[in-house]
Every structure is written in C-alpha cells, then in structure tokens.
Short mmCIF file of C-alpha atoms in Angstrom, two decimals:
data_model
loop_
_atom_site.label_atom_id
_atom_site.label_comp_id
_atom_site.label_asym_id
_atom_site.label_seq_id
_atom_site.Cartn_x
_atom_site.Cartn_y
_atom_site.Cartn_z
CA MET T 130 -9.60 67.19 2.07
CA ASN T 131 -6.53 68.84 0.51
CA ARG T 132 -4.83 67.49 -2.59
CA ARG T 133 -1.93 65.88 -0.69
CA ALA T 134 -4.23 64.00 1.70
CA MET T 135 -6.37 62.81 -1.19
CA LEU T 136 -3.32 61.44 -3.01
CA ARG T 137 -2.22 59.60 0.13
CA THR T 138 -5.67 58.02 0.45
CA ILE T 139 -5.67 56.90 -3.18
CA ALA T 140 -2.14 55.49 -2.84
CA GLY T 141 -3.08 53.67 0.37
CA THR T 142 -6.16 52.16 -1.21
CA ALA T 143 -4.16 51.00 -4.20
CA ALA T 144 -1.49 49.50 -1.95
CA ALA T 145 -4.12 47.73 0.12
CA GLY T 146 -5.69 46.36 -3.02
CA LEU T 147 -2.29 45.18 -4.24
CA SER T 148 -1.58 43.57 -0.85
CA THR T 149 -4.95 41.83 -0.88
CA ARG T 150 -4.36 40.54 -4.41
CA ARG T 151 -0.93 39.24 -3.42
CA HIS T 152 -2.40 37.55 -0.34
CA LEU T 153 -5.11 35.89 -2.41
CA LEU T 154 -2.53 34.79 -4.97
CA ALA T 155 -0.38 33.28 -2.22
CA GLN T 156 -3.39 31.45 -0.80
CA GLU T 157 -4.25 30.13 -4.24
CA LYS T 158 -0.71 28.87 -4.76
CA ALA T 159 -0.71 27.20 -1.34
CA ALA T 160 -4.03 25.53 -2.06
CA GLY T 161 -2.67 24.35 -5.38
CA ALA T 162 0.37 22.87 -3.68
CA VAL T 163 -1.81 20.96 -1.26
CA ARG T 164 -4.02 19.74 -4.08
CA GLY T 165 -0.89 18.53 -5.84
CA MET T 166 0.09 16.43 -2.80
CA PRO T 167 -2.92 14.32 -1.83
CA THR T 168 -2.86 12.69 1.59
CA PRO T 169 -1.67 9.09 1.25
CA LYS T 170 -4.21 6.39 2.01
CA ILE T 171 -3.46 3.01 3.55
CA LYS T 172 -3.43 0.42 0.79
CA ASP T 173 -2.12 -2.64 2.64
CA VAL T 174 -0.98 -3.75 6.10
CA ILE T 175 1.60 -6.55 6.23
CA VAL T 176 3.26 -8.34 9.15
CA ILE T 177 6.92 -9.30 8.72
CA ALA T 178 7.45 -12.27 11.06
CA THR T 179 11.11 -13.20 11.46
CA GLN T 180 13.53 -14.68 13.99
CA PRO T 181 17.13 -13.98 12.98
CA ALA T 182 18.62 -13.88 16.48
CA GLY T 183 16.82 -15.73 19.25
CA ALA T 184 13.56 -13.79 19.61
CA ARG T 185 10.43 -13.88 17.48
CA LEU T 186 10.06 -10.42 15.94
CA SER T 187 6.88 -8.85 14.52
CA VAL T 188 7.27 -5.79 12.31
CA VAL T 189 4.27 -4.11 10.69
CA LYS T 190 4.64 -2.63 7.22
CA ILE T 191 2.02 -0.14 6.05
CA VAL T 192 1.89 0.37 2.30
CA THR T 193 0.25 3.51 0.91
CA ASP T 194 -1.44 4.26 -2.39
CA GLN T 195 1.55 6.40 -3.40
CA ASP T 196 4.29 4.45 -5.14
CA GLY T 197 7.30 3.77 -2.96
CA LEU T 198 5.80 5.30 0.20
CA PHE T 199 5.55 2.90 3.14
CA GLY T 200 6.61 2.63 6.77
CA TYR T 201 7.68 0.12 9.42
CA GLY T 202 6.70 -0.27 13.08
CA CYS T 203 7.58 -2.67 15.90
CA ALA T 204 4.81 -4.94 17.20
CA THR T 205 7.06 -7.48 18.89
CA PHE T 206 5.62 -9.47 21.81
CA THR T 207 7.88 -12.47 21.42
CA GLN T 208 6.13 -14.68 24.00
CA ARG T 209 2.78 -14.36 22.12
CA ALA T 210 3.99 -13.29 18.68
CA GLU T 211 1.44 -15.16 16.58
CA LEU T 212 -1.47 -13.68 18.51
CA VAL T 213 -0.20 -10.15 17.81
CA ASN T 214 0.22 -10.95 14.13
CA LEU T 215 -3.37 -12.23 13.93
CA ALA T 216 -4.63 -9.11 15.70
CA VAL T 217 -2.97 -6.96 13.05
CA GLU T 218 -4.05 -9.04 10.06
CA LYS T 219 -7.57 -10.04 11.11
CA TYR T 220 -8.75 -7.00 13.08
CA LEU T 221 -6.66 -3.87 12.52
CA LYS T 222 -6.02 -4.30 8.79
CA PRO T 223 -9.74 -4.27 7.79
CA LEU T 224 -10.18 -1.21 10.00
CA LEU T 225 -7.26 0.65 8.42
CA ILE T 226 -7.56 0.03 4.67
CA GLY T 227 -8.47 3.28 2.91
CA LYS T 228 -7.76 5.47 5.95
CA PRO T 229 -5.42 8.49 5.64
CA THR T 230 -1.89 8.08 6.99
CA ASN T 231 -1.58 11.62 8.36
CA ARG T 232 -4.09 11.37 11.23
CA ILE T 233 -1.84 9.39 13.58
CA GLU T 234 -3.49 10.31 16.88
CA ASP T 235 -6.97 9.72 15.48
CA THR T 236 -5.89 6.35 14.05
CA TRP T 237 -4.37 5.31 17.39
CA GLN T 238 -7.59 6.16 19.25
CA MET T 239 -9.68 4.31 16.66
CA CYS T 240 -7.57 1.15 16.94
CA TYR T 241 -7.47 1.38 20.73
CA ASP T 242 -11.24 1.66 21.03
CA SER T 243 -12.08 -0.91 18.37
CA SER T 244 -11.82 -3.98 20.62
CA TYR T 245 -13.90 -2.45 23.45
CA TRP T 246 -11.72 -4.17 26.11
CA ARG T 247 -8.48 -2.24 26.24
CA ASN T 248 -4.93 -2.04 27.67
CA GLY T 249 -3.92 -5.62 26.96
CA PRO T 250 -0.45 -6.58 25.72
CA VAL T 251 -1.59 -8.26 22.49
CA LEU T 252 -3.67 -5.33 21.23
CA ASN T 253 -1.20 -2.72 22.49
CA ASN T 254 1.65 -4.34 20.56
CA ALA T 255 -0.50 -4.62 17.44
CA ILE T 256 -1.38 -0.92 17.68
CA SER T 257 2.28 -0.09 18.22
CA GLY T 258 3.21 -1.64 14.89
CA VAL T 259 0.64 0.52 13.12
CA ASP T 260 1.49 3.66 15.11
CA GLU T 261 5.24 3.50 14.48
CA ALA T 262 4.74 2.69 10.79
CA LEU T 263 2.61 5.83 10.39
CA TRP T 264 5.31 7.97 12.02
CA ASP T 265 7.86 6.40 9.67
CA ILE T 266 5.66 7.34 6.71
CA LYS T 267 5.28 10.92 7.94
CA GLY T 268 9.05 11.27 8.31
CA ARG T 269 9.64 9.85 4.84
CA GLN T 270 7.10 12.29 3.41
CA ALA T 271 8.80 15.21 5.14
CA GLY T 272 12.26 14.01 4.15
CA MET T 273 13.50 14.18 7.73
CA PRO T 274 14.05 11.91 10.76
CA VAL T 275 11.06 11.40 13.04
CA TYR T 276 12.84 13.12 15.93
CA GLU T 277 12.73 16.34 13.88
CA LEU T 278 8.92 16.09 13.85
CA TRP T 279 9.02 16.07 17.67
CA GLY T 280 11.02 19.29 17.97
CA GLY T 281 14.49 18.09 17.01
CA LYS T 282 17.43 16.76 18.98
CA CYS T 283 18.04 17.54 22.64
CA ARG T 284 21.43 15.77 22.42
CA GLU T 285 23.84 14.51 19.77
CA ALA T 286 23.69 10.82 20.74
CA VAL T 287 22.25 8.66 23.52
CA GLN T 288 24.06 6.82 26.26
CA THR T 289 23.47 3.09 26.58
CA PHE T 290 24.57 0.42 29.04
CA ALA T 291 26.24 -2.99 28.97
CA ASN T 292 25.40 -6.14 30.92
CA ALA T 293 27.87 -8.12 33.05
CA GLY T 294 27.11 -11.33 34.91
CA GLY T 295 28.85 -14.37 36.31
CA ALA T 296 28.65 -17.21 38.77
CA GLU T 297 31.05 -15.46 41.17
CA PRO T 298 31.56 -11.78 42.12
CA LYS T 299 35.07 -11.78 40.60
CA ASP T 300 33.58 -12.84 37.25
CA VAL T 301 31.15 -9.94 37.37
CA VAL T 302 33.96 -7.49 38.19
CA GLU T 303 35.92 -8.70 35.18
CA GLY T 304 32.85 -8.30 32.97
CA VAL T 305 32.40 -4.72 34.13
CA ARG T 306 36.07 -4.00 33.39
CA GLN T 307 35.65 -5.32 29.86
CA ALA T 308 32.55 -3.17 29.34
CA MET T 309 34.40 -0.09 30.57
CA ALA T 310 37.21 -0.85 28.12
CA ARG T 311 34.65 -0.74 25.31
CA GLY T 312 33.59 2.74 26.37
CA TYR T 313 30.56 1.99 28.56
CA LYS T 314 30.04 4.20 31.59
CA HIS T 315 26.95 2.33 32.81
CA VAL T 316 26.83 -1.43 33.44
CA ARG T 317 23.95 -3.58 34.66
CA VAL T 318 25.27 -6.41 36.82
CA SER T 319 23.80 -9.73 37.87
CA ALA T 320 24.84 -12.86 39.74
CA GLY T 321 24.15 -15.61 37.26
CA GLY T 322 21.03 -14.06 35.70
CA PHE T 323 18.28 -11.51 36.12
CA GLY T 324 16.88 -10.93 39.58
CA GLY T 325 20.11 -12.21 41.11
CA GLY T 326 19.62 -15.67 39.63
CA GLY T 327 18.88 -17.17 36.24
CA ARG T 328 15.53 -18.21 34.83
CA GLY T 329 16.59 -21.82 34.61
CA GLY T 330 14.84 -24.48 32.58
CA GLY T 331 17.11 -24.00 29.57
CA ARG T 332 15.26 -20.99 28.27
CA GLY T 333 18.21 -19.25 26.71
CA GLY T 334 17.43 -16.22 24.57
CA PRO T 335 18.33 -12.61 25.18
CA GLU T 336 17.90 -12.61 28.94
CA GLY T 337 19.72 -15.77 29.92
CA GLY T 338 18.76 -18.99 31.63
CA GLY T 339 19.77 -22.56 32.12
CA GLU T 340 22.31 -21.92 34.90
CA PRO T 341 23.06 -24.49 37.63
CA ALA T 342 21.20 -24.23 40.91
CA ALA T 343 24.03 -22.30 42.62
CA ALA T 344 23.75 -19.56 40.01
CA ARG T 345 19.99 -19.36 40.47
CA GLY T 346 20.27 -17.93 43.94
CA GLY T 347 21.06 -21.01 46.04
CA SER T 348 21.82 -24.72 46.11
CA THR T 349 18.68 -26.17 47.72
CA ARG T 350 17.06 -28.98 45.79
CA GLY T 351 13.41 -28.27 45.04
CA LEU T 352 10.42 -30.45 45.84
CA HIS T 353 9.69 -30.48 42.11
CA GLU T 354 11.47 -31.20 38.84
CA GLY T 355 11.51 -27.64 37.43
CA PRO T 356 13.98 -24.78 37.83
CA VAL T 357 14.39 -23.42 41.38
CA PHE T 358 14.80 -19.80 42.48
CA GLU T 359 15.66 -18.92 46.09
CA ARG T 360 14.96 -15.31 46.92
CA GLY T 361 17.10 -14.87 50.05
CA PRO T 362 20.34 -16.36 48.69
CA ALA T 363 19.88 -14.43 45.44
CA LEU T 364 19.72 -11.09 47.27
CA ARG T 365 22.74 -11.93 49.41
CA ARG T 366 24.73 -12.84 46.31
CA MET T 367 23.90 -9.49 44.75
CA LEU T 368 25.12 -7.61 47.83
CA ASP T 369 28.39 -9.54 47.48
CA VAL T 370 28.58 -8.53 43.82
CA PHE T 371 28.04 -4.83 44.56
CA THR T 372 30.60 -4.96 47.38
CA ALA T 373 33.20 -6.52 45.07
CA CYS T 374 32.51 -4.08 42.24
CA ARG T 375 32.85 -1.00 44.43
CA LYS T 376 35.97 -2.36 46.13
CA GLU T 377 37.73 -3.19 42.85
CA LEU T 378 36.33 -0.48 40.55
CA GLY T 379 35.40 2.38 42.85
CA PHE T 380 32.57 4.74 41.94
CA GLU T 381 33.75 5.74 38.46
CA VAL T 382 31.31 3.36 36.80
CA GLU T 383 27.53 3.58 37.19
CA LEU T 384 26.06 0.25 38.33
CA MET T 385 22.52 -1.09 37.93
CA HIS T 386 20.67 -4.30 38.67
CA ASP T 387 17.40 -5.84 37.45
CA MET T 388 15.44 -7.43 40.31
CA HIS T 389 12.86 -8.63 37.76
CA GLU T 390 9.88 -8.40 40.15
CA ARG T 391 10.85 -11.67 41.83
CA TYR T 392 10.67 -10.61 45.46
CA ASP T 393 7.92 -9.96 47.96
CA PRO T 394 7.59 -6.29 48.99
CA ARG T 395 9.27 -6.69 52.41
CA GLN T 396 12.31 -8.39 50.92
CA ALA T 397 12.52 -5.81 48.16
CA ILE T 398 12.40 -2.83 50.52
CA ARG T 399 15.12 -4.28 52.76
CA PHE T 400 17.35 -4.94 49.75
CA VAL T 401 16.83 -1.49 48.24
CA LYS T 402 17.77 0.05 51.61
CA ASP T 403 20.88 -2.16 51.82
CA CYS T 404 21.95 -0.91 48.39
CA GLU T 405 22.07 2.78 49.35
CA GLN T 406 25.76 2.45 50.29
CA PHE T 407 26.67 1.42 46.73
CA LYS T 408 25.22 4.59 45.13
CA LEU T 409 23.63 2.76 42.21
CA TYR T 410 22.43 4.43 39.03
CA PHE T 411 19.19 2.53 39.59
CA LEU T 412 17.59 -0.69 40.77
CA GLU T 413 15.19 -1.98 38.18
CA ASP T 414 11.73 -3.47 38.78
CA PRO T 415 12.08 -4.19 42.50
CA LEU T 416 8.34 -4.91 42.75
CA SER T 417 5.71 -6.54 40.61
CA PRO T 418 3.07 -4.20 39.07
CA GLU T 419 0.53 -5.85 41.38
CA ASP T 420 2.49 -4.37 44.29
CA ASN T 421 2.67 -0.77 43.05
CA ASP T 422 1.20 0.61 46.28
CA TRP T 423 4.35 -0.49 48.12
CA PHE T 424 6.49 2.05 46.23
CA ARG T 425 5.35 4.74 48.64
CA GLU T 426 6.79 2.73 51.54
CA MET T 427 9.99 2.13 49.59
CA ARG T 428 10.45 5.83 48.77
CA ALA T 429 9.85 6.83 52.37
CA GLN T 430 12.58 4.53 53.66
CA CYS T 431 15.49 4.98 51.24
CA ALA T 432 17.01 7.07 48.47
CA THR T 433 18.20 4.35 46.05
CA PRO T 434 17.04 5.39 42.54
CA ILE T 435 14.26 3.16 41.20
CA ALA T 436 13.41 2.25 37.60
CA MET T 437 10.01 0.68 36.95
CA GLY T 438 7.54 -0.06 34.17
CA GLU T 439 8.69 -2.99 32.04
CA LEU T 440 5.40 -4.86 32.44
CA PHE T 441 3.08 -1.84 32.39
CA ASN T 442 0.22 -1.80 29.87
CA SER T 443 -2.06 0.91 31.24
CA PRO T 444 -1.91 4.59 32.28
CA HIS T 445 -3.40 3.47 35.60
CA GLU T 446 -0.07 1.77 36.33
CA TRP T 447 2.48 4.43 35.40
CA THR T 448 0.62 7.68 36.15
CA PRO T 449 0.50 7.39 39.99
CA LEU T 450 4.17 6.42 40.22
CA ILE T 451 5.24 9.38 38.06
CA THR T 452 3.01 12.05 39.55
CA GLY T 453 3.76 10.82 43.08
CA ARG T 454 7.51 11.02 42.38
CA LEU T 455 7.75 7.44 43.62
CA ILE T 456 10.20 6.34 40.91
CA ASP T 457 13.19 7.96 39.22
CA PHE T 458 13.13 6.27 35.80
CA ILE T 459 10.11 5.18 33.77
CA ARG T 460 10.97 1.96 32.04
CA CYS T 461 8.00 0.95 29.91
CA HIS T 462 8.31 -1.40 26.96
CA VAL T 463 7.34 0.98 24.14
CA SER T 464 5.36 -1.47 22.01
CA GLN T 465 3.70 -2.85 25.15
CA VAL T 466 2.10 0.53 25.92
CA GLY T 467 0.90 1.05 22.33
CA GLY T 468 3.84 2.60 20.49
CA VAL T 469 5.75 5.86 20.32
CA THR T 470 2.62 8.04 20.42
CA VAL T 471 1.93 6.79 23.95
CA ALA T 472 5.60 6.70 24.97
CA ARG T 473 6.01 10.33 23.94
CA LYS T 474 3.05 11.26 26.16
CA ILE T 475 4.61 9.33 29.04
CA ALA T 476 7.93 11.16 28.60
CA LEU T 477 6.18 14.54 28.56
CA LEU T 478 4.17 13.61 31.65
CA ALA T 479 7.33 12.51 33.46
CA GLU T 480 9.44 15.58 32.69
CA PRO T 481 7.99 18.08 35.21
CA PHE T 482 8.08 15.41 37.93
CA GLY T 483 11.80 14.82 37.49
CA VAL T 484 11.36 11.27 36.19
CA GLU T 485 13.74 10.25 33.39
CA THR T 486 13.16 7.73 30.59
CA ALA T 487 14.92 4.36 30.39
CA TRP T 488 12.75 2.42 27.94
CA HIS T 489 12.88 -1.38 28.13
CA GLY T 490 15.00 -2.57 25.21
CA PRO T 491 16.08 -6.23 25.42
CA GLY T 492 16.79 -8.58 22.52
CA ASP T 493 13.08 -9.17 22.04
CA VAL T 494 12.57 -5.67 20.68
CA SER T 495 12.97 -5.48 16.91
CA PRO T 496 15.66 -3.21 15.40
CA VAL T 497 12.80 -0.98 14.23
CA GLY T 498 11.65 -0.72 17.85
CA HIS T 499 15.15 0.05 19.09
CA THR T 500 15.46 2.79 16.49
CA ALA T 501 12.10 4.30 17.46
CA GLN T 502 13.33 4.39 21.07
CA LEU T 503 16.51 6.12 19.90
CA HIS T 504 14.43 8.85 18.25
CA LEU T 505 12.38 9.25 21.44
CA ASP T 506 15.61 9.56 23.42
CA LEU T 507 17.06 12.18 21.11
CA ALA T 508 13.93 14.34 21.30
CA SER T 509 13.11 13.93 25.02
CA TYR T 510 14.72 16.41 27.40
CA ASN T 511 14.27 14.04 30.34
CA PHE T 512 16.08 11.12 28.72
CA GLY T 513 18.06 8.97 31.16
CA ILE T 514 19.60 5.98 29.40
CA GLN T 515 18.81 3.51 26.61
CA GLU T 516 18.86 -0.25 26.84
CA GLY T 517 19.98 -2.15 23.76
CA GLY T 518 19.99 -0.89 20.20
CA LEU T 519 23.40 -2.25 19.19
CA ILE T 520 22.39 -4.48 16.26
CA GLY T 521 24.76 -6.88 14.51
CA GLY T 522 24.96 -10.11 12.56
CA VAL T 523 22.10 -11.20 10.33
CA SER T 524 19.73 -8.78 12.08
CA ALA T 525 21.80 -5.83 10.81
CA GLN T 526 21.66 -7.27 7.29
CA ILE T 527 17.87 -7.55 7.44
CA PHE T 528 17.30 -4.20 9.16
CA LYS T 529 19.62 -1.80 7.37
CA GLY T 530 20.39 1.61 8.85
CA CYS T 531 20.57 0.74 12.55
CA ALA T 532 22.38 2.97 15.02
CA THR T 533 26.15 3.03 15.25
CA PHE T 534 27.96 2.62 18.58
CA LYS T 535 30.96 4.57 19.83
CA ASP T 536 32.31 5.00 23.37
CA GLY T 537 29.07 4.04 25.10
CA TYR T 538 26.82 6.13 22.84
CA LEU T 539 24.37 5.26 20.04
CA TRP T 540 24.18 7.54 16.99
CA ALA T 541 21.17 7.67 14.66
CA ASN T 542 21.75 7.56 10.92
CA ASP T 543 19.56 10.68 10.37
CA GLY T 544 17.74 9.21 7.36
CA PRO T 545 14.07 10.06 6.69
CA GLY T 546 11.55 8.42 9.03
CA TRP T 547 13.28 5.85 11.21
CA GLY T 548 16.04 5.57 8.63
CA ILE T 549 15.51 1.79 8.50
CA GLU T 550 15.00 -0.32 5.38
CA VAL T 551 14.01 -3.98 5.72
CA ASP T 552 15.29 -6.74 3.44
CA GLU T 553 12.04 -8.70 3.45
CA LYS T 554 13.41 -11.55 1.34
CA LEU T 555 16.24 -12.14 3.77
CA ALA T 556 13.85 -11.84 6.74
CA ALA T 557 11.72 -14.60 5.24
CA LYS T 558 14.70 -16.97 5.42
CA TYR T 559 14.53 -16.80 9.23
CA PRO T 560 10.95 -17.82 10.12
CA TYR T 561 9.67 -18.30 13.64
CA GLY T 562 11.32 -21.26 15.28
CA THR T 563 14.74 -20.68 13.72
CA ASN T 564 17.34 -22.16 16.09
CA GLU T 565 14.78 -22.46 18.89
CA GLN T 566 15.59 -25.29 21.23
CA GLY T 567 14.20 -26.86 24.37
CA GLU T 568 11.48 -25.07 26.24
CA ARG T 569 11.24 -22.07 23.89
CA GLY T 570 10.54 -24.36 20.95
CA ARG T 571 8.07 -26.50 22.88
CA LEU T 572 6.15 -23.44 24.10
CA ASN T 573 6.00 -21.73 20.70
CA GLY T 574 8.43 -19.00 21.76
CA GLY T 575 6.91 -18.53 25.21
CA TRP T 576 8.34 -18.91 28.68
CA GLY T 577 7.64 -21.64 31.17
CA ASP T 578 7.50 -21.39 34.94
CA LEU T 579 10.00 -20.64 37.68
CA ARG T 580 9.31 -21.84 41.24
CA SER T 581 10.61 -21.58 44.79
CA PRO T 582 11.99 -24.78 46.38
CA ASP T 583 8.56 -25.71 47.75
CA GLY T 584 6.93 -25.35 44.32
CA THR T 585 5.37 -21.87 44.59
CA VAL T 586 5.36 -19.97 41.28
CA ILE T 587 7.77 -17.02 41.18
CA LYS T 588 6.70 -13.94 39.23
CA GLN T 589 9.15 -13.24 36.43
#
C-alpha cells in the first residue's frame, strides 16, 4: 500500500468512527427524549350525561395521569342512553384503568372482545366514547388536529345539507328556497316527516313527529289508537314533492330523501325507479338492514344513487354492499359502529369501490361526535356530504369550539385533538329528561311504535 492510499484508509476509518459516534449520540438523545415523555396512563373514565337540546347525549371523558391531559368521545345512543353509560362505567372503566392511551387499536380490540357477544349497539356506542377520547388525547399530545394524524386535509371544508319539509309540496318548495338562500346546495326533502310521513305519537325531537294523519302519508283512520303510517300514500306524496321541486327550482339544487326503512322491498324498488327522472343526489335507507339482499335487485333495475347504513352495527352488514358496489354512499352512525377507528376503516374500504361517505349525523349525535365526523370528512378522499354539525344555543355554550358554517360548508377550528372543550358544570344543569314531554319522557328517552292502519308494526 502506498502512502496516499494508507492516509485515505486512516481518514476513512476515522470518519466512520466519528459517524458511528454521532449516530450513537443521536440515538442516546432520542432515547432520552422518549424517557422524558412517558406514555400517559388512563387514570379515570367519566360519562358526561346531558340533554341541552332534545336528545340525551353521552360523552365519555378519559382522564390521564398527566396533569391537564384528557380527551372526549361520543357514546350517544339516545334511545338507550342509560344502558350505554352503565356499560362504560361498570364494564369498560375497570378494564381501562392503568392502560396506556397510545395503543388505540389494541384498546379497541380489547374492549370489543371483552363482552364475548359482539356488534351490539349498546357496547359499540360505549366503545366509541372510549375510542374517540383516545384520539382526542393523541391529538392534544401532538399539538395538532386529529385529521392531521390521518394524513391531513383532503379539502378545506366539508359540504353539509339542510332539511325542508311541509304538509304540502308548495311548502317544501319554499323551504328549499330558504335553504338555498342560506348557501346550501344540497337539501333533504320530506312530506310531513321522514319516510314521506311523520313518526306521529307526539315524539318530537330532532327528527320530527306528531303530525296529523294527512301528513303521515294518508287520512285513513287506523284500527288502533296509536299513530298511523300508510306506505302507498306516503310514496305518492313524495313523488308530488319531487315533481314540484324540479318544476319550480330546476336541477340547480341537489335533492335527497330519507325513506327511513319503512317500505317493503317491492314498494321500495318501484319508488326508487320512479325517482330516476328527478336525478336525486341520493335516496336514503330505502330498505331495512334485514332486507339487504334486495339491494342487488334494486341496483339491477335503476340508477338512482342509494345511501345506506344508518342502522348498521356489524361489518357483515356494510361489507357486502360496499364490495358489491350495491350502494353509492355509506351512511353509518359513527358511534353505532364503534367509533372513528372503525369508521375510518369503512371509509378506506369504500374508496376503491367508488362508495362515498355520508355519515349519519342527526340531533342525537353529540357535538363531539359531529366534530369527529368532520375530521373524518376532512381526511377522507371519498367524502360525499355531512349531515348536521351546525351547533347553536346552549349546546354551543357547553361544547365550545364547534365547527363554523358558511355558504353550505362546515369549517373545523383546527385546535389540537377535536378542538372541543366541554363546560361540565353547565352540562350538569341539563340532566336527562330536560324538557322531555309526552312519549319521550314516558319511555325514558326512547321511541314508541308506529303502525299501519290495520295495526301492523312499521319498521322505523
């Protein structure tokens, strides 16, 4: 070896040694940083039960062993709220105390498996509260919105829709005009209530009820004392509504309708075919989940876009419809399927099959739940439209940081986590039962029955 080559070898060895020392030093510093930031452990699990605006809301708060670090998640199942709260407090809380907050998927699987029998609405909603609270904590730790943890925004804001109903088609047309004046480009229309008729029985609440018989789909007197729903007249009324809307408003506004699973499959297929001429944005829940096999017949016979999934609890319900391209919008209730961890998987499953998201978001979703949906919408490429999320009144005072609305769009506040802070003292002033009247109060927040004129129970 000549002198020059030897010097190069010595210099290379020295440089390699220096590089190795620097690498080891960097590793040591990184390890020190991790040691300086221990993983938070779950110290307490609390249910915030409140009813500021018609629906019984359940929000889970997870408190960690690090001062000031906590998170919120929606567990709202308003028709069985107290059962969900007990599931959280009596079963999930003992399972969670002392567990790390960073293993969200592992925690979800543990909670899901802990009851042995799975995919029920009570447990799924309880898990959702825990799941969303853990994502909130992770976002707060990172100092960024949750949607950033999912890859960041796919859009600046999310489009939402308004609702317009009335006893007569002209009333619906006027309601759509008013919604368009407020900036909405999508409006869901109904003739007196959901499914083409109201729920009846004085239910009230976020999805209507208590209309006269004519607004419930017909005028026939039932053979019973309860509320009556007539399927045929209800469908005919909706065709009249669509005809009036297109005649008066043209095709500049996107129209939708919620059939609310009230019809038998043959009626539903005929109606969906009849609606092709109106070029709807979608028809929602034309069939009950028990009739999922009929979607293949529906798809084969018409091209009206279909949204489905509000009552789904299990992957066995949504997976065949998505992978078979039998629906156009997946419309699950996020807390009902187990929270945002599951909803994110559903959105990713749906994307390559051309199915868009339109999560169920009525008034019986908490503002925390609406915000979690907003983050899903911002981060999901195959987002379609959002229901709800415009929070006002006392609810906005309790749940601070909700989305802002402008020209038909919802804008997130971009704070860490969900960006929501809860005034728990104010929430406590609106316990379950606040302003509940009639049937809702008698049934502890639940719904009663709806029947055909002869007394047969109608799915709702």
